[in-house]
CSV table of C-alpha atoms and ligand atoms in Angstrom, one decimal:
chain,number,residue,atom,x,y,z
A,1,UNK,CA,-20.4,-2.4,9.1
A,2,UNK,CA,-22.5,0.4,7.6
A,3,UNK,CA,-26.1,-0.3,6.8
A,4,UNK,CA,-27.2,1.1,3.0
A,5,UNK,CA,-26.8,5.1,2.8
A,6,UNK,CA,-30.1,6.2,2.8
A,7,UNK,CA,-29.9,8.6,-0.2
A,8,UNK,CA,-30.3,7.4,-3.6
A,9,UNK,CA,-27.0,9.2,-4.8
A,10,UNK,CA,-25.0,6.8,-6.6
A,11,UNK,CA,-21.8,7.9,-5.3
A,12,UNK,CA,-22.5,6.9,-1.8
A,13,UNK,CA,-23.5,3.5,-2.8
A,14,UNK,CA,-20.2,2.5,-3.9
A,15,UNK,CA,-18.7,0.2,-1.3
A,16,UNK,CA,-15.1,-1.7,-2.1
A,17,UNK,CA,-14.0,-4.3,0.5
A,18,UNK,CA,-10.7,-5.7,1.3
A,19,UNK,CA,-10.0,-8.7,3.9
A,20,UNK,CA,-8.7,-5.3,5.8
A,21,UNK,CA,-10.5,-2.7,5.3
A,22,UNK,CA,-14.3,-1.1,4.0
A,23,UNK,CA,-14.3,1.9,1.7
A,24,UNK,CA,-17.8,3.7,1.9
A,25,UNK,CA,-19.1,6.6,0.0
A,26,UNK,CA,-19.0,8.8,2.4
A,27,UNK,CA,-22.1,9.8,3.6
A,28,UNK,CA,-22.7,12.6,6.2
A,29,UNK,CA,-23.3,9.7,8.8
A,30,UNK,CA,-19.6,8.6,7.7
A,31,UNK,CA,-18.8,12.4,7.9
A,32,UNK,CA,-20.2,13.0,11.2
A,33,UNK,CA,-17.5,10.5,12.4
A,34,UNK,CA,-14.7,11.3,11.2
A,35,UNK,CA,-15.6,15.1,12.3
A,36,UNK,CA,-13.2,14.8,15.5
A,37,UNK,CA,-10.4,13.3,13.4
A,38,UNK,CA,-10.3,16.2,11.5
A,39,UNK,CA,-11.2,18.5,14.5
A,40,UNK,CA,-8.4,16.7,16.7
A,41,UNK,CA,-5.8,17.7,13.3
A,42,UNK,CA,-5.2,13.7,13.5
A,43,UNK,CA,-5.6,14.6,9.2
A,44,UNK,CA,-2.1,16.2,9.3
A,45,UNK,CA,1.1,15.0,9.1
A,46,UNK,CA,5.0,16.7,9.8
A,47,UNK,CA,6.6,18.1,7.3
A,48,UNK,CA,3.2,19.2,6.0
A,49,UNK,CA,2.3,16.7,3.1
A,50,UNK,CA,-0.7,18.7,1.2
A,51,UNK,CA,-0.2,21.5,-1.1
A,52,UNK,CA,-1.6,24.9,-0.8
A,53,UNK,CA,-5.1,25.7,-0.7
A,54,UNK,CA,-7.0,23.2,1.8
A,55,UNK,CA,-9.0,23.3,4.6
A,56,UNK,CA,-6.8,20.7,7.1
A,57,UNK,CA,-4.2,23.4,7.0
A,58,UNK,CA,-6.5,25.5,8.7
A,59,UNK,CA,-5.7,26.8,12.3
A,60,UNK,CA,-8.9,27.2,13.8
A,61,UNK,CA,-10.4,23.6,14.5
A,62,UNK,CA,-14.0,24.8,14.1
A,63,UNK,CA,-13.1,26.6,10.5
A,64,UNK,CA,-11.3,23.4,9.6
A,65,UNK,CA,-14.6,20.9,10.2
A,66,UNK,CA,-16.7,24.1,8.4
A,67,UNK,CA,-14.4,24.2,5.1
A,68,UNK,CA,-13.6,20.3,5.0
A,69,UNK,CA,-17.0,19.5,4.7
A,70,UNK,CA,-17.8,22.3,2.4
A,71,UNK,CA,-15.3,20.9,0.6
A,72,UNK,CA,-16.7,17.3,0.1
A,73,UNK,CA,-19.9,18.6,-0.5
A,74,UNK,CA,-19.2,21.2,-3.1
A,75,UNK,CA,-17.8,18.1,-4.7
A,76,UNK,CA,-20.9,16.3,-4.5
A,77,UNK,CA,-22.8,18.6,-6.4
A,78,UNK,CA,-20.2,19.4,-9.2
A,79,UNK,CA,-19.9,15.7,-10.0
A,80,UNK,CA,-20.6,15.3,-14.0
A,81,UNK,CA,-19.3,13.2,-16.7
A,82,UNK,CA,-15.8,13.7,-17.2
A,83,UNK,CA,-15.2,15.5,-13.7
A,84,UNK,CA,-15.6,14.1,-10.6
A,85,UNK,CA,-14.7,13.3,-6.9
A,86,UNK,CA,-15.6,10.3,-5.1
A,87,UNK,CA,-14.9,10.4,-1.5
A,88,UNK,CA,-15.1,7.1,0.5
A,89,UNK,CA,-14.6,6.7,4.2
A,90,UNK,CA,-12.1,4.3,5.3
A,91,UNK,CA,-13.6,2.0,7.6
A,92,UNK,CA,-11.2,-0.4,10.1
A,93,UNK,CA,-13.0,-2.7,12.7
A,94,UNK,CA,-16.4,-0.7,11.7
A,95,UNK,CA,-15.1,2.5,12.9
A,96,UNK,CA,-13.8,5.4,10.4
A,97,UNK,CA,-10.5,6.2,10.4
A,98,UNK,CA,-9.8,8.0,7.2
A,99,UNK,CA,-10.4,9.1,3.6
A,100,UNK,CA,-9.7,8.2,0.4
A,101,UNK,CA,-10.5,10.0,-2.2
A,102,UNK,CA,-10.4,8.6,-6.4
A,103,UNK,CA,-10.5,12.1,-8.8
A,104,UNK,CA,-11.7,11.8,-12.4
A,105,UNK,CA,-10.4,15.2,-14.7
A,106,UNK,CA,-11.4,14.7,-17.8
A,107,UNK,CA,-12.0,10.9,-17.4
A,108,UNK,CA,-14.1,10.6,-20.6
A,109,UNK,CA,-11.5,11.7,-22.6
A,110,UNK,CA,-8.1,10.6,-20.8
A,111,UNK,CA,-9.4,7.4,-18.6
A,112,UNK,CA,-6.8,9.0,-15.8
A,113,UNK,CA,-7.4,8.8,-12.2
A,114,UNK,CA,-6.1,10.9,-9.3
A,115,UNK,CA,-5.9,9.7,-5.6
A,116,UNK,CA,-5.7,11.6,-2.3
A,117,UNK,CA,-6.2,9.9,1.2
A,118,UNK,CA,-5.2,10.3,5.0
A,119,UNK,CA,-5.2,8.1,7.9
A,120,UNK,CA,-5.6,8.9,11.4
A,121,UNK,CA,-2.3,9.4,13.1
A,122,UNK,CA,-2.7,7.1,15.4
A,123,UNK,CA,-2.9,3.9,13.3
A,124,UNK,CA,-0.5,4.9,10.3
A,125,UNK,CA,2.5,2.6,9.6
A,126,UNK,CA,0.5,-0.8,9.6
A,127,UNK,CA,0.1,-1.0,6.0
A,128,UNK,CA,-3.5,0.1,6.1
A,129,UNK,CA,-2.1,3.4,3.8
A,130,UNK,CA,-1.4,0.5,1.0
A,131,UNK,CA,-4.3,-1.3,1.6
A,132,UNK,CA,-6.8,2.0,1.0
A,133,UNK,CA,-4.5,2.6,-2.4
A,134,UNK,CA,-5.1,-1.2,-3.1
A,135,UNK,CA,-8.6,-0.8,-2.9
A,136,UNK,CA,-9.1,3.0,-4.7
A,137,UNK,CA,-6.8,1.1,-7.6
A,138,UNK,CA,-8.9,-1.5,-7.9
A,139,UNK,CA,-11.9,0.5,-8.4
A,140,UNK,CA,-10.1,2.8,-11.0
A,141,UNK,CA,-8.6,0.0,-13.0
A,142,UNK,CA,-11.5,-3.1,-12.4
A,143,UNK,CA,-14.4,-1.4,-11.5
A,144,UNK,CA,-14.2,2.1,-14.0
A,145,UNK,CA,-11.8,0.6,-16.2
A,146,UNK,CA,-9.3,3.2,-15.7
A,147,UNK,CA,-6.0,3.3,-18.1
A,148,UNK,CA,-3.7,5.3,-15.6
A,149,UNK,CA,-3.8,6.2,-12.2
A,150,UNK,CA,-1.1,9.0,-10.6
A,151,UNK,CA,-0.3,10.5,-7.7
A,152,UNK,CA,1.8,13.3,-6.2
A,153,UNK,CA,3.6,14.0,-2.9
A,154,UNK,CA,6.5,16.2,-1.4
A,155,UNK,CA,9.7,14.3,-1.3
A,156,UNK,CA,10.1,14.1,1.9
A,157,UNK,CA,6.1,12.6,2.5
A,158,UNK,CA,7.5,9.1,3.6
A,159,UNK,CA,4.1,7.4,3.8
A,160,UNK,CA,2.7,8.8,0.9
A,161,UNK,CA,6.0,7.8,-2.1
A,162,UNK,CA,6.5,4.9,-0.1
A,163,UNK,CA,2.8,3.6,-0.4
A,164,UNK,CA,3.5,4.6,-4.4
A,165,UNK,CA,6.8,2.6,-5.1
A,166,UNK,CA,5.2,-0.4,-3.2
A,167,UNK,CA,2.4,-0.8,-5.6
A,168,UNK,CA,4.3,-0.4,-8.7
A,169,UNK,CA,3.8,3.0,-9.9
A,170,UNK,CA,6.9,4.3,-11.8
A,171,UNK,CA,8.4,8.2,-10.9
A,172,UNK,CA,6.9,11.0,-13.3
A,173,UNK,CA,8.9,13.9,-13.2
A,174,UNK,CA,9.1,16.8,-10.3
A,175,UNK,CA,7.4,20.0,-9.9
A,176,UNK,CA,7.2,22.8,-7.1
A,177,UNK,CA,4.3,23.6,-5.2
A,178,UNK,CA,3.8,26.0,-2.1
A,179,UNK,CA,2.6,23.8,1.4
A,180,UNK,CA,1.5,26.1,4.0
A,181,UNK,CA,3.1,28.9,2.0
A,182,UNK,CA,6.6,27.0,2.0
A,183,UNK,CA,7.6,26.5,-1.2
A,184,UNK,CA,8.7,22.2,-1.6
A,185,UNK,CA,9.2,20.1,-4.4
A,186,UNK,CA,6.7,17.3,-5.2
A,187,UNK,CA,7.8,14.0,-6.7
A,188,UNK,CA,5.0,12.7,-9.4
A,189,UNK,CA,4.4,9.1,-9.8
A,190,UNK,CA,1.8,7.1,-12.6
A,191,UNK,CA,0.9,3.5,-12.1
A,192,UNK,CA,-0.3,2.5,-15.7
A,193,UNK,CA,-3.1,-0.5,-16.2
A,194,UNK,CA,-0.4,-2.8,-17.5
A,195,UNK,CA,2.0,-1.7,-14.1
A,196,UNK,CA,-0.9,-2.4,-12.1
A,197,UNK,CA,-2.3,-5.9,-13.7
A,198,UNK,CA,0.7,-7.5,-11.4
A,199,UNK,CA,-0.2,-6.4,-8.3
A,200,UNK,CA,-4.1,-6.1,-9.0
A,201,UNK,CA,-5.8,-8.5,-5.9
A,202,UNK,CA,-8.0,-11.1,-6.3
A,203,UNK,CA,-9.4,-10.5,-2.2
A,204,UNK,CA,-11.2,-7.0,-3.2
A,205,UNK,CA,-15.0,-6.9,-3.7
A,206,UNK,CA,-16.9,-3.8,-5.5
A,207,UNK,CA,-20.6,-2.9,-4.9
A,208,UNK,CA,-22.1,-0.5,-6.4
A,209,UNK,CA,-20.2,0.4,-9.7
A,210,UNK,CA,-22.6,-0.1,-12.3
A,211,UNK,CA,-24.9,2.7,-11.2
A,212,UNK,CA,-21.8,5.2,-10.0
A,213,UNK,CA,-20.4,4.7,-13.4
A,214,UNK,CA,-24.0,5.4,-15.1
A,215,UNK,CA,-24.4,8.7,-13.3
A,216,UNK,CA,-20.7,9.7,-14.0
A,217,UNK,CA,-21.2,9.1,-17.5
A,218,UNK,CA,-19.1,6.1,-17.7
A,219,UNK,CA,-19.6,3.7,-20.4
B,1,COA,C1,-0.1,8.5,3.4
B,1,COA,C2,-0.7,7.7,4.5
B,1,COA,C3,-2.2,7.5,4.2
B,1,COA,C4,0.1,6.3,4.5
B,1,COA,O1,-0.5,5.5,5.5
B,1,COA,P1,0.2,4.4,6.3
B,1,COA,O2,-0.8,3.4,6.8
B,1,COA,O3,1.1,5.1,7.4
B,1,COA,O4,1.2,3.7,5.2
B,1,COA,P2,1.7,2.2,5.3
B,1,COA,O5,1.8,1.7,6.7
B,1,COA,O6,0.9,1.4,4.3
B,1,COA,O7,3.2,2.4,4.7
B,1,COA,C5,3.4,2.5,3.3
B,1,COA,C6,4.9,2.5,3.0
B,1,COA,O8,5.5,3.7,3.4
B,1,COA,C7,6.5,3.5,4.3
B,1,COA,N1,6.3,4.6,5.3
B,1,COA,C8,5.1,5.0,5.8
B,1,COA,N2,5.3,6.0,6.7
B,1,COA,C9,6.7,6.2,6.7
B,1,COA,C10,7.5,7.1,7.4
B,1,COA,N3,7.0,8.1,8.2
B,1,COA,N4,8.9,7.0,7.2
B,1,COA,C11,9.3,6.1,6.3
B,1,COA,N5,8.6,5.2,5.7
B,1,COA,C12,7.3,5.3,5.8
B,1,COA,C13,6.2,2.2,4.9
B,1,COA,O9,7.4,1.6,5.4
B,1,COA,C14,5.6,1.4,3.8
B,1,COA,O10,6.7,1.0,2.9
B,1,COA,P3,6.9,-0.5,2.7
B,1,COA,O11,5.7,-1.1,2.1
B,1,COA,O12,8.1,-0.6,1.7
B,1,COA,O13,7.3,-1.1,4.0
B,1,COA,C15,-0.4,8.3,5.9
B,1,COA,O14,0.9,8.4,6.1
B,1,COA,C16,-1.1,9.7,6.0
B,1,COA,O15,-2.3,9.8,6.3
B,1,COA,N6,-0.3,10.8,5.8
B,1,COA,C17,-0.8,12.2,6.0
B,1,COA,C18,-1.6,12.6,4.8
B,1,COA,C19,-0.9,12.4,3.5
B,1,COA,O16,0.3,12.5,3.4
B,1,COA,N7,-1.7,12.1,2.4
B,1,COA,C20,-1.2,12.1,1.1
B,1,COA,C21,-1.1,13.4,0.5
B,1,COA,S1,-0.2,13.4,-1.0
């Protein structure tokens, strides 16, 4: 269990809890920790699963860390209303293991919702992939009232499509992307508010909304 971040930044006060699981803005004490994950490439996966540019593609382990926290902190400052990144630490048995990340693009107008995530390679295939989506979902749809949520993932990213077509979302069409230069096709999928109302938990708790949503411009 994480003690309150210590900045006033709403973002990092936003806390949603399953039976499971803890996602916690992810503060650079949260960062700090999962700084070896990322280090160890524990991020990645085989066949590759991200499209091109990030920084957990990166050979050079010290580069990596040095870009993937640029990264979440560029995102930091450019959150505004209508565009933002919230980045939450996954935390299992109080020790992080992951991210998961909820994306707002023109939210004030649209109401849509992107998610990214990864989980330590050492602890995938226990449903704990679902359970982060779970929780990200119910903070999009319940917490910031969100009218759509999609996703996106090569075809052959297992983890990621089955994690998708378990909670409900319906395919969205294909397109090609490059992944480490590669070029691969990526299946899209959308989980719409009335899709998600049947599989929407009653076990998930939020803390912190009201004041993320303030500073994000949400009414
Ligand atoms: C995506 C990710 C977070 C999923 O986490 P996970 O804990 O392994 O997923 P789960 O255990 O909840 O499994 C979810 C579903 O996918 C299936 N699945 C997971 N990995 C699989 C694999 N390698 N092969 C076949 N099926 C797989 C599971 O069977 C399950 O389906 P089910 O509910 O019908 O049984 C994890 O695989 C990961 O970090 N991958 C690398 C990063 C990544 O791909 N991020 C997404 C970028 S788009």
């Amino acid at each position: 269990m994480y003690g309150e971040a210590m900045l006033s930044f709403a973002p990092l006060q936003v806390r949603v809890s399953t039976p499971r699981i803890e996602l916690v803005g992810a503060t650079d004490e949260l960062l700090e920790q999962l700084q070896p994950l990322v280090r160890d490439g524990k991020a990645n996966a085989d066949p590759a699963p991200y499209d091109d540019p990030i920084s957990l593609y990166e050979e050079d382990p010290a580069v990596r860390v040095h870009k993937w926290l640029q990264g979440i902190w560029r995102g930091r400052g450019h959150a505004a209303p209508g565009s933002w990144r919230l980045n939450f630490a996954v935390v299992l048995d109080s020790q992080p293991v992951g991210m998961q990340d909820l994306i707002g693009e023109n939210f004030d107008t649209f109401g849509t919702v992107m998610s990214f995530s990864w989980l330590s390679t050492d602890i995938r295939h226990r449903g704990i992939g679902t359970e982060m989506r779970q929780a990200i979902l119910h903070l999009a749809f319940e917490g910031l009232k969100a009218t759509e949520a999609a996703s996106d993932a090569f075809v052959d990213n297992a983890g990621s499509n089955g994690v998708s077509r378990a909670l409900g979302y319906t395919e969205n069409g294909v397109d090609w992307a490059t992944r480490r230069g590669e070029v691969g096709l990526l299946q899209r999928w959308r989980l719409t508010r009335d899709d998600w109302l049947p599989h929407r938990r009653t076990d998930i708790r939020l803390q912190g909304v009201g004041d993320c949503a303030a500073a994000l411009g949400i009414a």
